CSV table of C-alpha atoms and ligand atoms in Angstrom, one decimal:
chain,number,residue,atom,x,y,z
A,1,MET,CA,-44.9,53.8,-83.8
A,2,ARG,CA,-41.6,53.0,-85.4
A,3,LEU,CA,-40.6,52.6,-89.0
A,4,VAL,CA,-38.2,49.6,-89.3
A,5,GLU,CA,-36.2,48.7,-92.4
A,6,ASP,CA,-33.6,46.3,-91.0
A,7,PRO,CA,-35.0,43.1,-89.6
A,8,GLU,CA,-32.4,43.2,-86.9
A,9,ASP,CA,-34.1,46.4,-85.5
A,10,LEU,CA,-37.3,44.4,-85.2
A,11,SER,CA,-36.3,42.6,-82.0
A,12,PRO,CA,-37.9,42.1,-79.7
A,13,SER,CA,-40.9,41.6,-82.1
A,14,THR,CA,-41.1,37.9,-81.1
A,15,GLY,CA,-44.6,37.3,-79.8
A,16,CYS,CA,-46.2,40.1,-81.8
A,17,ALA,CA,-49.4,40.1,-83.9
A,18,PHE,CA,-48.4,40.5,-87.5
A,19,VAL,CA,-50.2,41.9,-90.5
A,20,PRO,CA,-48.3,41.4,-93.8
A,21,THR,CA,-49.4,43.7,-96.6
A,22,MET,CA,-48.2,45.1,-100.0
A,23,GLY,CA,-49.2,48.6,-98.9
A,24,ALA,CA,-51.7,51.0,-100.4
A,25,LEU,CA,-53.6,50.4,-97.2
A,26,HIS,CA,-57.3,50.8,-97.0
A,27,GLU,CA,-60.1,50.1,-94.5
A,28,GLY,CA,-59.7,46.3,-95.2
A,29,HIS,CA,-56.1,46.4,-94.0
A,30,ALA,CA,-57.1,48.7,-91.1
A,31,ALA,CA,-59.6,46.1,-89.9
A,32,LEU,CA,-56.9,43.5,-89.9
A,33,ILE,CA,-54.6,45.8,-87.9
A,34,ARG,CA,-57.4,46.4,-85.4
A,35,HIS,CA,-58.0,42.6,-85.2
A,36,ALA,CA,-54.3,42.2,-84.5
A,37,LYS,CA,-54.4,45.0,-81.9
A,38,ALA,CA,-57.3,43.3,-80.1
A,39,THR,CA,-55.0,40.4,-79.2
A,40,GLY,CA,-53.2,42.6,-76.8
A,41,LEU,CA,-49.9,41.9,-78.5
A,42,PRO,CA,-47.7,44.6,-80.1
A,43,VAL,CA,-48.7,44.9,-83.7
A,44,VAL,CA,-46.2,44.7,-86.6
A,45,VAL,CA,-47.5,45.7,-90.1
A,46,SER,CA,-45.2,44.9,-93.1
A,47,VAL,CA,-45.3,46.8,-96.3
A,48,PHE,CA,-43.5,45.0,-99.1
A,49,VAL,CA,-44.5,44.8,-102.8
A,50,ASN,CA,-43.3,41.3,-103.5
A,51,PRO,CA,-42.0,40.9,-107.0
A,52,THR,CA,-41.8,37.1,-106.9
A,53,GLN,CA,-45.6,36.8,-106.8
A,54,PHE,CA,-46.2,38.9,-109.9
A,55,GLY,CA,-46.2,37.4,-113.4
A,56,ALA,CA,-44.2,39.0,-116.3
A,57,ASN,CA,-47.2,40.8,-117.7
A,58,GLU,CA,-48.8,41.8,-114.4
A,59,ASP,CA,-49.0,45.2,-112.6
A,60,LEU,CA,-45.8,45.1,-110.4
A,61,ASP,CA,-44.5,48.4,-111.8
A,62,LYS,CA,-47.7,50.3,-111.4
A,63,TYR,CA,-48.8,48.7,-108.1
A,64,PRO,CA,-49.7,51.7,-105.9
A,65,ARG,CA,-47.0,52.8,-103.4
A,66,THR,CA,-48.3,55.2,-100.7
A,67,LEU,CA,-46.0,54.7,-97.7
A,68,ASP,CA,-46.7,58.0,-95.9
A,69,ALA,CA,-50.5,57.3,-96.0
A,70,ASP,CA,-49.9,53.7,-95.0
A,71,MET,CA,-47.9,54.8,-92.0
A,72,ALA,CA,-50.7,57.1,-90.9
A,73,ILE,CA,-53.3,54.3,-91.3
A,74,ALA,CA,-51.1,51.8,-89.4
A,75,GLU,CA,-50.5,54.2,-86.5
A,76,ALA,CA,-54.2,55.3,-86.3
A,77,ASN,CA,-55.2,51.6,-86.0
A,78,GLY,CA,-52.7,50.7,-83.3
A,79,ALA,CA,-49.6,49.4,-85.0
A,80,SER,CA,-46.3,49.6,-83.0
A,81,ILE,CA,-44.0,49.0,-86.0
A,82,VAL,CA,-44.3,49.4,-89.7
A,83,PHE,CA,-41.7,47.0,-91.2
A,84,VAL,CA,-40.6,48.0,-94.7
A,85,PRO,CA,-37.8,45.6,-95.7
A,86,SER,CA,-35.7,46.3,-98.8
A,87,LEU,CA,-35.7,43.9,-101.7
A,88,HIS,CA,-32.2,42.8,-100.8
A,89,ARG,CA,-33.2,42.0,-97.2
A,90,VAL,CA,-36.0,39.7,-98.3
A,91,TYR,CA,-34.1,38.2,-101.2
A,92,PRO,CA,-30.4,38.4,-100.5
A,93,GLU,CA,-29.8,35.8,-103.2
A,94,GLY,CA,-31.7,37.8,-105.8
A,95,THR,CA,-35.3,37.3,-106.9
A,96,ALA,CA,-34.4,34.9,-109.8
A,97,ALA,CA,-32.5,32.6,-107.5
A,98,ALA,CA,-35.2,32.8,-104.9
A,99,THR,CA,-37.9,32.0,-107.4
A,100,ASP,CA,-35.9,28.9,-108.5
A,101,LEU,CA,-35.6,27.9,-104.9
A,102,ALA,CA,-39.3,28.4,-104.3
A,103,ALA,CA,-40.1,26.2,-107.4
A,104,ARG,CA,-38.3,23.3,-105.6
A,105,VAL,CA,-40.3,23.7,-102.4
A,106,PRO,CA,-43.6,21.8,-102.7
A,107,LEU,CA,-46.7,24.0,-102.5
A,108,PRO,CA,-49.5,22.8,-100.3
A,109,ASP,CA,-52.2,21.1,-102.5
A,110,VAL,CA,-54.7,23.9,-101.9
A,111,ALA,CA,-52.5,26.3,-103.9
A,112,THR,CA,-52.5,24.2,-107.1
A,113,ARG,CA,-56.2,23.1,-107.3
A,114,PRO,CA,-57.1,23.0,-111.0
A,115,GLY,CA,-59.2,25.9,-112.3
A,116,LEU,CA,-58.3,28.4,-109.7
A,117,GLU,CA,-55.4,31.0,-109.3
A,118,ASP,CA,-52.7,28.6,-110.3
A,119,ARG,CA,-54.1,28.3,-113.9
A,120,CYS,CA,-54.4,32.0,-114.3
A,121,ARG,CA,-51.3,33.1,-112.4
A,122,PRO,CA,-48.8,30.3,-112.6
A,123,GLY,CA,-46.0,30.8,-110.1
A,124,HIS,CA,-48.0,33.3,-108.1
A,125,PHE,CA,-48.5,31.2,-105.0
A,126,ALA,CA,-44.9,30.0,-105.0
A,127,GLY,CA,-44.0,33.7,-104.7
A,128,VAL,CA,-46.6,34.2,-102.0
A,129,GLN,CA,-45.4,31.2,-100.0
A,130,LEU,CA,-41.8,32.3,-100.3
A,131,VAL,CA,-42.4,35.9,-99.1
A,132,VAL,CA,-44.7,34.9,-96.3
A,133,ALA,CA,-42.2,32.3,-95.0
A,134,ARG,CA,-39.4,34.9,-95.1
A,135,LEU,CA,-41.5,37.5,-93.4
A,136,PHE,CA,-42.4,35.0,-90.7
A,137,ASP,CA,-38.7,34.2,-90.2
A,138,MET,CA,-37.8,37.8,-89.8
A,139,VAL,CA,-40.8,38.9,-87.7
A,140,ARG,CA,-41.3,35.7,-85.6
A,141,PRO,CA,-44.9,36.5,-84.8
A,142,SER,CA,-47.3,34.6,-82.4
A,143,ILE,CA,-50.3,35.5,-84.5
A,144,ALA,CA,-50.5,36.5,-88.2
A,145,VAL,CA,-53.7,38.0,-89.5
A,146,PHE,CA,-54.9,37.4,-93.1
A,147,GLY,CA,-58.0,38.5,-94.9
A,148,GLU,CA,-60.7,36.1,-96.2
A,149,LYS,CA,-60.8,38.4,-99.3
A,150,ASP,CA,-57.8,36.2,-100.6
A,151,TRP,CA,-59.4,32.9,-99.6
A,152,GLN,CA,-57.1,30.6,-101.5
A,153,GLN,CA,-54.1,32.5,-100.2
A,154,LEU,CA,-55.5,32.2,-96.6
A,155,LYS,CA,-55.9,28.4,-97.1
A,156,LEU,CA,-52.3,28.2,-98.5
A,157,VAL,CA,-50.8,30.0,-95.5
A,158,GLU,CA,-52.9,27.9,-93.0
A,159,ALA,CA,-51.6,24.7,-94.7
A,160,MET,CA,-48.0,26.0,-94.8
A,161,VAL,CA,-48.1,26.6,-91.0
A,162,ARG,CA,-49.8,23.3,-90.4
A,163,ILE,CA,-47.1,21.5,-92.3
A,164,ALA,CA,-44.4,23.4,-90.3
A,165,HIS,CA,-46.1,22.5,-87.0
A,166,GLY,CA,-46.0,18.8,-88.1
A,167,SER,CA,-42.3,19.0,-89.0
A,168,THR,CA,-39.1,18.7,-86.9
A,169,PRO,CA,-37.7,21.2,-86.3
A,170,ASN,CA,-40.9,23.3,-86.3
A,171,ARG,CA,-40.0,26.5,-88.2
A,172,TRP,CA,-42.6,28.7,-86.5
A,173,PRO,CA,-43.5,26.9,-83.2
A,174,SER,CA,-45.7,29.5,-81.6
A,175,LEU,CA,-47.4,30.8,-84.7
A,176,ARG,CA,-51.2,30.8,-85.2
A,177,ILE,CA,-53.0,32.1,-88.3
A,178,ALA,CA,-56.1,34.3,-87.7
A,179,ALA,CA,-58.6,35.1,-90.5
A,180,HIS,CA,-60.6,38.3,-90.8
A,181,PRO,CA,-63.8,38.6,-92.9
A,182,THR,CA,-63.8,40.7,-96.1
A,183,VAL,CA,-64.4,44.4,-95.7
A,184,ARG,CA,-66.7,45.8,-98.4
A,185,GLU,CA,-68.0,49.1,-99.6
A,186,ARG,CA,-71.6,49.7,-98.8
A,187,ASP,CA,-72.6,48.5,-102.2
A,188,GLY,CA,-70.8,45.2,-101.7
A,189,LEU,CA,-67.5,45.9,-103.7
A,190,ALA,CA,-64.7,44.3,-101.7
A,191,LEU,CA,-62.0,46.8,-100.8
A,192,SER,CA,-58.8,46.3,-102.8
A,193,SER,CA,-55.7,48.3,-103.4
A,194,ARG,CA,-56.4,47.7,-107.1
A,195,ASN,CA,-59.8,49.4,-107.0
A,196,ARG,CA,-58.0,52.7,-107.3
A,197,TYR,CA,-57.1,51.8,-110.9
A,198,MET,CA,-60.7,51.8,-111.8
A,199,PRO,CA,-62.1,54.9,-113.7
A,200,ALA,CA,-65.5,56.1,-112.2
A,201,GLU,CA,-67.4,54.9,-115.3
A,202,TRP,CA,-66.4,51.3,-114.6
A,203,ARG,CA,-67.2,51.4,-110.9
A,204,GLU,CA,-70.8,50.4,-111.5
A,205,ARG,CA,-69.8,47.3,-113.6
A,206,SER,CA,-67.4,46.2,-110.9
A,207,LEU,CA,-70.5,45.5,-108.8
A,208,GLY,CA,-71.1,42.4,-111.0
A,209,ILE,CA,-68.8,40.5,-108.7
A,210,ALA,CA,-70.7,41.2,-105.5
A,211,ARG,CA,-74.0,40.6,-107.4
A,212,ALA,CA,-72.7,37.3,-108.7
A,213,LEU,CA,-71.8,36.2,-105.1
A,214,GLN,CA,-75.2,37.3,-103.9
A,215,VAL,CA,-77.0,35.0,-106.5
A,216,ALA,CA,-74.6,32.2,-105.6
A,217,HIS,CA,-75.4,32.7,-101.9
A,218,THR,CA,-79.0,31.7,-102.4
A,219,ALA,CA,-78.6,29.0,-105.1
A,220,GLN,CA,-79.8,25.5,-104.2
A,221,ARG,CA,-77.0,23.6,-106.1
A,222,PRO,CA,-73.4,24.3,-106.9
A,223,SER,CA,-74.0,24.0,-110.7
A,224,THR,CA,-76.8,26.5,-110.5
A,225,ALA,CA,-74.6,28.9,-108.5
A,226,GLU,CA,-71.8,28.6,-111.1
A,227,GLU,CA,-74.2,29.2,-114.0
A,228,GLN,CA,-75.8,32.2,-112.4
A,229,MET,CA,-72.4,33.7,-111.4
A,230,LEU,CA,-71.2,33.4,-115.0
A,231,ALA,CA,-74.3,35.0,-116.4
A,232,THR,CA,-74.2,37.9,-113.9
A,233,LEU,CA,-70.5,38.6,-114.5
A,234,LYS,CA,-70.9,38.5,-118.3
A,235,ALA,CA,-73.9,40.9,-118.0
A,236,HIS,CA,-71.5,43.3,-116.3
A,237,ASP,CA,-68.9,43.0,-119.1
A,238,PHE,CA,-66.4,40.9,-117.1
A,239,THR,CA,-64.0,38.5,-118.7
A,240,VAL,CA,-64.2,35.6,-116.3
A,241,ASP,CA,-61.1,33.7,-115.2
A,242,TYR,CA,-63.2,31.5,-112.9
A,243,ALA,CA,-66.5,31.6,-111.1
A,244,VAL,CA,-66.8,28.3,-109.2
A,245,VAL,CA,-68.1,26.6,-106.0
A,246,ARG,CA,-65.6,24.6,-104.1
A,247,ASP,CA,-65.2,22.9,-100.8
A,248,ALA,CA,-64.3,25.8,-98.5
A,249,GLU,CA,-61.2,24.0,-96.9
A,250,THR,CA,-59.8,21.7,-99.6
A,251,LEU,CA,-60.9,23.9,-102.6
A,252,MET,CA,-61.8,20.7,-104.4
A,253,PRO,CA,-64.8,20.7,-106.7
A,254,VAL,CA,-67.9,19.9,-104.7
A,255,THR,CA,-69.6,16.6,-105.4
A,256,GLY,CA,-72.0,16.2,-102.5
A,257,LEU,CA,-74.1,18.6,-100.5
A,258,GLU,CA,-72.7,17.7,-97.1
A,259,THR,CA,-69.6,19.9,-97.3
A,260,ARG,CA,-69.0,23.5,-96.3
A,261,THR,CA,-68.7,25.4,-99.6
A,262,ARG,CA,-67.3,28.7,-100.9
A,263,ALA,CA,-68.0,30.5,-104.2
A,264,LEU,CA,-64.8,31.9,-105.6
A,265,ILE,CA,-64.5,34.5,-108.4
A,266,ALA,CA,-61.7,36.0,-110.4
A,267,ALA,CA,-62.7,38.3,-113.3
A,268,ARG,CA,-61.3,41.1,-115.3
A,269,LEU,CA,-62.7,44.4,-116.5
A,270,THR,CA,-61.0,46.1,-119.3
A,271,TRP,CA,-61.3,49.6,-120.7
A,272,PRO,CA,-59.4,51.6,-123.4
A,273,GLY,CA,-55.9,51.8,-122.1
A,274,GLY,CA,-56.4,49.8,-118.9
A,275,GLY,CA,-58.0,47.1,-116.9
A,276,VAL,CA,-58.2,45.5,-113.5
A,277,ARG,CA,-58.4,41.9,-112.3
A,278,LEU,CA,-60.7,41.5,-109.2
A,279,ILE,CA,-61.1,38.5,-106.9
A,280,ASP,CA,-63.7,37.8,-104.3
A,281,ASN,CA,-65.4,34.9,-102.5
A,282,ALA,CA,-68.3,34.2,-100.2
A,283,PRO,CA,-70.0,31.2,-98.5
A,284,LEU,CA,-73.1,29.7,-99.9
A,285,ALA,CA,-76.1,30.0,-97.6
A,286,ILE,CA,-77.2,26.4,-97.5
A,287,TRP,CA,-73.8,25.0,-96.8
A,288,ARG,CA,-72.3,27.5,-94.5
B,1,LIG,P1,-52.5,42.9,-99.9
B,1,LIG,O1,-51.9,44.2,-99.4
B,1,LIG,O2,-53.6,43.2,-100.9
B,1,LIG,O3,-51.5,41.9,-100.2
B,1,LIG,O4,-53.4,42.4,-98.6
B,1,LIG,C1,-52.8,42.2,-97.4
B,1,LIG,C2,-53.8,41.5,-96.5
B,1,LIG,O5,-55.0,42.3,-96.4
B,1,LIG,C3,-54.2,40.1,-97.0
B,1,LIG,O6,-54.3,39.2,-95.9
B,1,LIG,C4,-55.5,40.4,-97.6
B,1,LIG,O7,-56.3,39.2,-97.7
B,1,LIG,C5,-56.1,41.4,-96.7
B,1,LIG,N1,-57.1,42.2,-97.4
B,1,LIG,C6,-57.0,42.9,-98.5
B,1,LIG,N2,-58.2,43.4,-98.8
B,1,LIG,C7,-59.1,43.1,-97.8
B,1,LIG,C8,-60.5,43.3,-97.6
B,1,LIG,N3,-61.2,44.1,-98.4
B,1,LIG,N4,-61.0,42.8,-96.4
B,1,LIG,C9,-60.2,42.1,-95.6
B,1,LIG,N5,-58.9,41.8,-95.8
B,1,LIG,C10,-58.4,42.3,-96.9
């Protein structure tokens, strides 16, 4: 396995299977890397903590950085290259100018659905779209693997690539997006790089998210699912950003029962001197 910092040293990565990450790799990322490996293509894993997707008061400075451990996990799961571009390589014009540029590029509608991430983290998906597009330009993959854990992000990337495929010239002609299911701890907590912020005493409360998704899973109506998720999260001391049932593809509020739905949660746990914002999602049983 090679560590590559300069995009020019990536070639010939064209035709690879690509797993973009922000590092602090865990078993969820490892599963994505194995999924990429199973395609038979050489696997490129990027590690880049992208400043343009963090808001001013978010955790960019303390986001965990564990490159040596990340390299070991990438190698053990079959990666050929770990790509660690510098800030300057990704944003030669500087992050402020890049952010302005991103603000002028229309986001796919799924990224700005009312009541979801855009309300809580304005500008977040513009930064995600920008970095993913630049990474695709540098790596030129055939397949890029994303986790269902970040469902709205997955739908944004799928829409972005669909729009590219319908445009002339097609920016990433041979690219296909693959999704991998969320990897969880045995007790249901979705693996996340941010879980390591959590003191042991708060670990039990964090299960409120998995429990809320479980009650939503068996609910008979979207409104019941939403009420039960809220109650469960509050009982575990979460401050809820959203706990909603949406159309799984469009992320629009659900009006009928005929559509495939997804329960989506973002909620925060706080403790003296710290806190963590967790997101998760799951399908509802009766509208898989
Ligand atoms: P991140 O490093 O958190 O930006 O995530 C990089 C990729 O790993 C994204 O496609 C995430 O959706 C995916 N991912 C993160 N956590 C998990 C998980 N627990 N299960 C599956 N995929 C995950």
